[in-house]
Coordinates of C-alpha atoms (C1' of nucleotides) in Angstrom, one line a residue:
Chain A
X242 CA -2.6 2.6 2.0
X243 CA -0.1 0.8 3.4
X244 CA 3.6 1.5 1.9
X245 CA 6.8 1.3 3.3
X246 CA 6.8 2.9 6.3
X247 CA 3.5 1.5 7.0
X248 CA 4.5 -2.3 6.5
X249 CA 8.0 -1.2 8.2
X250 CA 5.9 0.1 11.2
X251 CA 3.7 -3.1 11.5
X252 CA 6.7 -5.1 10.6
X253 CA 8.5 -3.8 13.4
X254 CA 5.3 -4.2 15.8
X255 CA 5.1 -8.0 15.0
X256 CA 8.5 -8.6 15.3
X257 CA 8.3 -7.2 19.5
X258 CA 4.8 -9.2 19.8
X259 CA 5.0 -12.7 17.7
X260 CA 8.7 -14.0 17.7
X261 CA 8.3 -16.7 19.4
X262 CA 4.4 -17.6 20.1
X263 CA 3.3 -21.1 18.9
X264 CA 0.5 -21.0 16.5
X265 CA -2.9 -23.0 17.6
X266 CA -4.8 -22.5 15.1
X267 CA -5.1 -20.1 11.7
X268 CA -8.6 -19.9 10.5
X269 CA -10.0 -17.7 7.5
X270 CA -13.2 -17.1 5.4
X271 CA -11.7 -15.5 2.0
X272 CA -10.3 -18.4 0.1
X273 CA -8.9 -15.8 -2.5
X274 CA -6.8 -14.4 0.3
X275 CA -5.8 -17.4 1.4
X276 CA -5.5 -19.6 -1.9
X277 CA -3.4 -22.2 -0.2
X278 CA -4.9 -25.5 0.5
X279 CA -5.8 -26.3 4.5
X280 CA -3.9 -29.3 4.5
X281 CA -0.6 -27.3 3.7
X282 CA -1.6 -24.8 6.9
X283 CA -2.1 -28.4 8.8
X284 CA 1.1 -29.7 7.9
X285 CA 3.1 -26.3 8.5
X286 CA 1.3 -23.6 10.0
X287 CA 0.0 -25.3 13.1
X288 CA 2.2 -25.5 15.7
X289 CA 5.1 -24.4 14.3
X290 CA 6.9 -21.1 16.3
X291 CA 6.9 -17.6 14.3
X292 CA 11.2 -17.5 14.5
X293 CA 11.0 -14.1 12.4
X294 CA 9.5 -11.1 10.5
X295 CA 10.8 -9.5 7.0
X296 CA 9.7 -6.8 4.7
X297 CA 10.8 -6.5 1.2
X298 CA 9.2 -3.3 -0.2
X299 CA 5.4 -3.7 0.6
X300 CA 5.3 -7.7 1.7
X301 CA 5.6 -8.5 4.7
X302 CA 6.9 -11.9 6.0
X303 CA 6.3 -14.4 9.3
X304 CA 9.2 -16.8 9.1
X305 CA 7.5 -20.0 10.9
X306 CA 10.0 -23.0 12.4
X307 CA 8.9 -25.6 9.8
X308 CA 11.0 -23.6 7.0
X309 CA 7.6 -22.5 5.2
X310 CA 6.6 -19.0 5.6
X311 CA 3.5 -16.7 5.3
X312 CA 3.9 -14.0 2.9
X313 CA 1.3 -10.9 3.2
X314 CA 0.1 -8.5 1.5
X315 CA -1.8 -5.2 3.1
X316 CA -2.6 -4.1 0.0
X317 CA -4.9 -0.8 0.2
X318 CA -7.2 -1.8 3.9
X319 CA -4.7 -4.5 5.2
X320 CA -4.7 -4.6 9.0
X321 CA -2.5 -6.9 10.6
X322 CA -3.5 -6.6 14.5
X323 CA -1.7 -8.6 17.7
X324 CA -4.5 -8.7 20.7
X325 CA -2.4 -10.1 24.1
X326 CA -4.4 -9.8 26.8
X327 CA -2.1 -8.9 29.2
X328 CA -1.2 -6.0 26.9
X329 CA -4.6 -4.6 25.2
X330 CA -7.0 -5.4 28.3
X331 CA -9.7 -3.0 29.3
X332 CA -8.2 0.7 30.0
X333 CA -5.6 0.6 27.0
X334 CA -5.3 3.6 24.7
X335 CA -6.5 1.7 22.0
X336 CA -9.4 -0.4 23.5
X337 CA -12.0 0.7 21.7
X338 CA -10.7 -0.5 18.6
X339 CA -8.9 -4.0 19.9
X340 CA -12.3 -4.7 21.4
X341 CA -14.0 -4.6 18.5
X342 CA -11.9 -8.0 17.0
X343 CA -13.0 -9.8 15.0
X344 CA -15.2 -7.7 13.1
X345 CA -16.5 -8.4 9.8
X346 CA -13.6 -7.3 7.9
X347 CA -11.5 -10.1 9.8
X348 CA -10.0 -12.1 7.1
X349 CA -7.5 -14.4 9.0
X350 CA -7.5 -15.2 12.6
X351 CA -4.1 -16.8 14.0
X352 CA -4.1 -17.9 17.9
X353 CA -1.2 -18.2 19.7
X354 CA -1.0 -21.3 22.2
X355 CA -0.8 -18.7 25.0
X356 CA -4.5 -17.3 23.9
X357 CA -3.1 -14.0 22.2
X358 CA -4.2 -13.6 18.8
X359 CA -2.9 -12.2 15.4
X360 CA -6.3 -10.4 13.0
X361 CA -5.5 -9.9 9.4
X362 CA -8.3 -7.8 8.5
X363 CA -8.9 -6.4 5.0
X364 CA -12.2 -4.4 4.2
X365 CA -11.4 -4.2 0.6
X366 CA -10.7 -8.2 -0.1
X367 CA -7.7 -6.9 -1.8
X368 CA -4.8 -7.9 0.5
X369 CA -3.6 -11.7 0.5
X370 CA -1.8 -14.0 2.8
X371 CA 0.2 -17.0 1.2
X372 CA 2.5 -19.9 2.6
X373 CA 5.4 -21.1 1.2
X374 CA 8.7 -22.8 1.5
X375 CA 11.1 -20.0 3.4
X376 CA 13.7 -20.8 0.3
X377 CA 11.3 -19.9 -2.6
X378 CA 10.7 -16.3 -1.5
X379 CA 13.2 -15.1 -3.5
X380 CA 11.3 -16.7 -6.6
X381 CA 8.0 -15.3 -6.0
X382 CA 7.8 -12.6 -9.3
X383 CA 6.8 -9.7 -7.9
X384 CA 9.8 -10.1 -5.0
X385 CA 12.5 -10.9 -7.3
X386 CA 11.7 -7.5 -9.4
X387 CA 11.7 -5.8 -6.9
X388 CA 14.2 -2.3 -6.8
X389 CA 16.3 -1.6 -4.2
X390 CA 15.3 -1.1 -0.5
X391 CA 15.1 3.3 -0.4
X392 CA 16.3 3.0 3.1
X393 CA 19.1 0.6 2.9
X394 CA 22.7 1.9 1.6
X395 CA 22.3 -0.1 -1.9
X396 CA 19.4 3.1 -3.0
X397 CA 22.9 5.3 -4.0
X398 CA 22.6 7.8 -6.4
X399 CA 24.5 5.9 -9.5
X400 CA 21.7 3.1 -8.8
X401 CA 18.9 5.4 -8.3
X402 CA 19.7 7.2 -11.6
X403 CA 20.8 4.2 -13.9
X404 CA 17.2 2.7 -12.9
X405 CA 15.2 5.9 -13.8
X406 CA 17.5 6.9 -17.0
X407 CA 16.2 3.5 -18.2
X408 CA 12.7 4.8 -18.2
X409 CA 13.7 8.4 -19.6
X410 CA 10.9 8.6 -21.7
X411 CA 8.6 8.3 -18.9
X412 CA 6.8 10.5 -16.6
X413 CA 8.1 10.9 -13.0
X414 CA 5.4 9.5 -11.1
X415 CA 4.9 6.3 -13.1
X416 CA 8.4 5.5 -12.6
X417 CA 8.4 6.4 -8.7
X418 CA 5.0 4.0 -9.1
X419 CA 7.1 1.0 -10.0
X420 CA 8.2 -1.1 -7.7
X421 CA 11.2 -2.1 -10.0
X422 CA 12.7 1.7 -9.5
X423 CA 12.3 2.0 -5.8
X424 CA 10.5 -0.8 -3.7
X425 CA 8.0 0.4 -1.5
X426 CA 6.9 3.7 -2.9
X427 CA 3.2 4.0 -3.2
X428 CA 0.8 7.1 -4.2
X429 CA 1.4 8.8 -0.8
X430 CA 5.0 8.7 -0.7
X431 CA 5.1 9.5 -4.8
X432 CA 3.4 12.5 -4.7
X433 CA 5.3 13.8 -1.0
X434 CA 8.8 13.5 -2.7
X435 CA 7.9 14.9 -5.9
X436 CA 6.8 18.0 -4.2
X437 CA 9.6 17.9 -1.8
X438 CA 11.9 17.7 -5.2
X439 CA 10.1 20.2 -7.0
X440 CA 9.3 18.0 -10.1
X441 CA 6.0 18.0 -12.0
X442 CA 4.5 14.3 -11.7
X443 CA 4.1 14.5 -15.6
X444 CA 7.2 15.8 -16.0
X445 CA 9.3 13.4 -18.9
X446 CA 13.2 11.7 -16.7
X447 CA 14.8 12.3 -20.1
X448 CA 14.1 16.4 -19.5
X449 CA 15.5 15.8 -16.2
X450 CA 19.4 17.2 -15.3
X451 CA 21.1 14.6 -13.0
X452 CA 21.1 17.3 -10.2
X453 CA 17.4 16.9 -10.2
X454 CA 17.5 12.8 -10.0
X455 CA 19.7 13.2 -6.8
X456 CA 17.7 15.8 -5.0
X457 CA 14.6 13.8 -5.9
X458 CA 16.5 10.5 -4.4
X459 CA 17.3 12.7 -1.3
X460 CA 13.7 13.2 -0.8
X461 CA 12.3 10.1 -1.3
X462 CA 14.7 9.3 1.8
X463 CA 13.8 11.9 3.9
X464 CA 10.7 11.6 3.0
X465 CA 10.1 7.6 3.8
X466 CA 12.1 8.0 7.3
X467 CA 9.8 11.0 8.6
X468 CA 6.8 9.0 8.1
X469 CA 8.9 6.2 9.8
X470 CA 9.3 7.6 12.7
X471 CA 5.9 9.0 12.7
X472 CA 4.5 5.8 12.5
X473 CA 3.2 5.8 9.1
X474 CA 0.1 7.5 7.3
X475 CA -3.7 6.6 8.3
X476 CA -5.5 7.9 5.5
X477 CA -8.7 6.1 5.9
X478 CA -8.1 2.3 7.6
X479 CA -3.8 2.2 8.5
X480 CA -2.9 1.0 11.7
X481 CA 0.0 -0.7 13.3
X482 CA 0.6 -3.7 15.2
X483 CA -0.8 -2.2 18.5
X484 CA -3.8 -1.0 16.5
X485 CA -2.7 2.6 16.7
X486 CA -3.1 5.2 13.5
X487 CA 0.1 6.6 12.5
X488 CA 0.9 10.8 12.3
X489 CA 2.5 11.4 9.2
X490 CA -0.7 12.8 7.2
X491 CA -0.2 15.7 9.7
X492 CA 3.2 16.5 7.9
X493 CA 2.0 15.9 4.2
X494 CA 3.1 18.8 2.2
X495 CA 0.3 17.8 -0.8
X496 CA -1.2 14.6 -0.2
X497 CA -5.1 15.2 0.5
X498 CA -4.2 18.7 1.1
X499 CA -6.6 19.3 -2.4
X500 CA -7.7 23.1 -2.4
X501 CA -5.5 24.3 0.9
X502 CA -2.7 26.6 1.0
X503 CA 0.8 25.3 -0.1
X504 CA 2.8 25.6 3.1
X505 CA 6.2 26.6 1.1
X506 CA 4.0 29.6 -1.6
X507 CA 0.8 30.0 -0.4
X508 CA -0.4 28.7 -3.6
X509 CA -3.5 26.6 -4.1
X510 CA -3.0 22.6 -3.9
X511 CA -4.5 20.8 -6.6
X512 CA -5.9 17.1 -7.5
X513 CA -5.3 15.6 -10.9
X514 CA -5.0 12.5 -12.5
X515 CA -1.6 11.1 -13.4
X516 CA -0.7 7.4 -13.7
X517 CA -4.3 6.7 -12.6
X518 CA -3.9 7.7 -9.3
X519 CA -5.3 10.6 -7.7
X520 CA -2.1 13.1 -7.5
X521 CA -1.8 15.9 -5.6
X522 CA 0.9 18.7 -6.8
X523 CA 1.9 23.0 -6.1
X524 CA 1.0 24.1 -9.3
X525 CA 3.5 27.4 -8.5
X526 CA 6.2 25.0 -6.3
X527 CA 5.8 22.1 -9.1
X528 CA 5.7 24.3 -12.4
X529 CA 5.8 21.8 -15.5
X530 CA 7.5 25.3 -17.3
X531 CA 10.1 25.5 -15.1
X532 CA 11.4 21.7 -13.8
X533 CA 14.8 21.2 -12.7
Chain B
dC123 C1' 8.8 -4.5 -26.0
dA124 C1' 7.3 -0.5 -23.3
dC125 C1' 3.7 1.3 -21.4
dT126 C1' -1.4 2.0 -20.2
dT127 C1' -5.8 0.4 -18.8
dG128 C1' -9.0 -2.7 -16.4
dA129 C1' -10.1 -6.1 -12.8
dC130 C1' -10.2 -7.2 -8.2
dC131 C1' -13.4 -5.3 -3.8
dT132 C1' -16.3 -2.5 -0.3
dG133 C1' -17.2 1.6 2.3
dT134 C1' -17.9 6.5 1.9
dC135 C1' -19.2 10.6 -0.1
dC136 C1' -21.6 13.5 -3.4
dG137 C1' -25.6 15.0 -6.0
dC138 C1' -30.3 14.6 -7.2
Chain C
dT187 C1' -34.3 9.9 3.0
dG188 C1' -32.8 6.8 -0.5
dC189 C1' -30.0 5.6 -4.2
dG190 C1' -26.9 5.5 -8.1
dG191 C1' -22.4 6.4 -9.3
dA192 C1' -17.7 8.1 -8.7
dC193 C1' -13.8 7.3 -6.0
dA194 C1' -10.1 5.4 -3.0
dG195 C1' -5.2 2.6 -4.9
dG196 C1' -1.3 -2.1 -5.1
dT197 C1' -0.5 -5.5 -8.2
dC198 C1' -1.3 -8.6 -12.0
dA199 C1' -3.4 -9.6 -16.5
dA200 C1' -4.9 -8.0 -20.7
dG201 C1' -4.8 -4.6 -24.2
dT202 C1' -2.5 -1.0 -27.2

DNA sequence: CACTTGACCTGTCCGC
DNA sequence: TGCGGACAGGTCAAGT
């Protein structure tokens, strides 16, 4: 489930690979994650030079010489995977799985005029890639609602907590959910912080002291540069760039840690239902009697 | 208007 | 062993 430091981590791995390889060719077989017309990929795709990568909560952006861009989306199986030759040949760490490219996941295949290649892959179908004039990123719904960047110096406390006081009457996780609160949050990350904060997932904002808001905020930013500097999470399908599975699920405090000890009280982990997400809480760390 | 639920998909796991 | 069904979750559209 790729969130921030996920798309950050492949984000990051594009940007050392791609800057500056010509595109070929960009080929794909799932219209509906591709819904742009070929002769737009003719006219601006082909040929032009990748000058650039961005992320912007959990899109991710290749900024192409002819002004357009392609805008992706991992959504939950997204795999976007660089194979150079001189790089991933036989004997590298990660062979086994660069060798097995395309496979029938492969979504999107983008080949460099120096015979590397970029693989979008996305088991599920969910994930899309789009193109689109550089200057109308900004206007793309979903991007313009978008909260502020959790590790960027705008996520302060005053804006953390004017944006969650607005959705008082909410519970917790719903709000860290929303990708107008905090951009780039997803179920992993929702649930780690929580626990990290001590507050119930259910538990209403309104009932909330401010205290709790900021400690909460603290989290989500340690929480989001750990996994960063782990590489991410590979829950099922995750990986980077290179191809390789990131370590954070090796630090989760709750996430898929259903029915194991709680490594702060020993207590059993459980799995409930909250937002309709699959949400792992301490039912002794996270008490809904006693929230700060 | 604020919030919740269902749709989109496929691979995996569980129980019978 | 085979098979049906539940489940995984990010975002948008539709529903309450």
């Amino acid at each position: 489930m790729p969130e921030l430091p996920e798309v950050e981590t492949v984000r990051r791995g594009l940007d050392k690979h791609i800057v500056g390889r010509q595109i070929e060719s960009l080929d794909f077989d799932w219209p509906k994650g591709f819904p742009n017309a070929p002769a737009e990929v003719k006219s601006f795709v082909i040929k032009a030079k990748i000058i650039g990568t961005e992320r912007r909560g959990k899109a991710l952006f290749l900024h192409l010489s002819t002004k357009y861009s392609l805008m992706i989306h991992l959504k939950m199986t997204g795999q976007l995977v660089y194979v150079g030759e001189e790089r991933f040949g036989a004997g590298h760490p990660d062979d086994s799985l660069i060798s097995t490219l395309p496979s029938k996941s492969t979504r999107v295949i983008i080949k460099f005029t120096d015979k590397t290649t970029l693989y979008f892959n996305d088991q599920r179908k969910f994930g899309w890639m789009k193109l689109m004039p550089t200057s109308e990123i900004e206007q793309v719904p979903f991007i313009a609602k978008l909260g502020p960047e959790p590790l960027e110096r705008e996520f302060t406390k005053n804006v953390f907590n004017v944006l969650m006081r607005k959705r008082n009457n909410r519970g917790f996780k719903a709000a860290l959910l929303d990708q107008s609160v905090v951009a780039g949050i997803g179920n992993i990350y929702a649930d780690e912080a929580l626990f990290m904060a001590k507050i119930h997932p259910t538990a209403k904002i309104i009932e909330a002291s401010d205290e709790a808001l900021e400690t909460l905020r603290k989290a989500i930013v340690d929480i989001l540069a750990l996994s960063l500097e782990k590489g991410g999470s590979t829950d099922r399908n995750y990986v980077d760039a290179e191809g390789k599975k990131g370590s954070y699920i090796e630090f989760a405090q709750v996430f898929r840690r259903e029915g194991k000890e709680c490594r702060r009280c020993g207590a059993t982990i459980v799995k409930t239902r909250v937002a309709g997400r699959g949400t792992h809480t301490c039912p002794v760390c996270q008490n809904p009697e006693e929230q700060p």
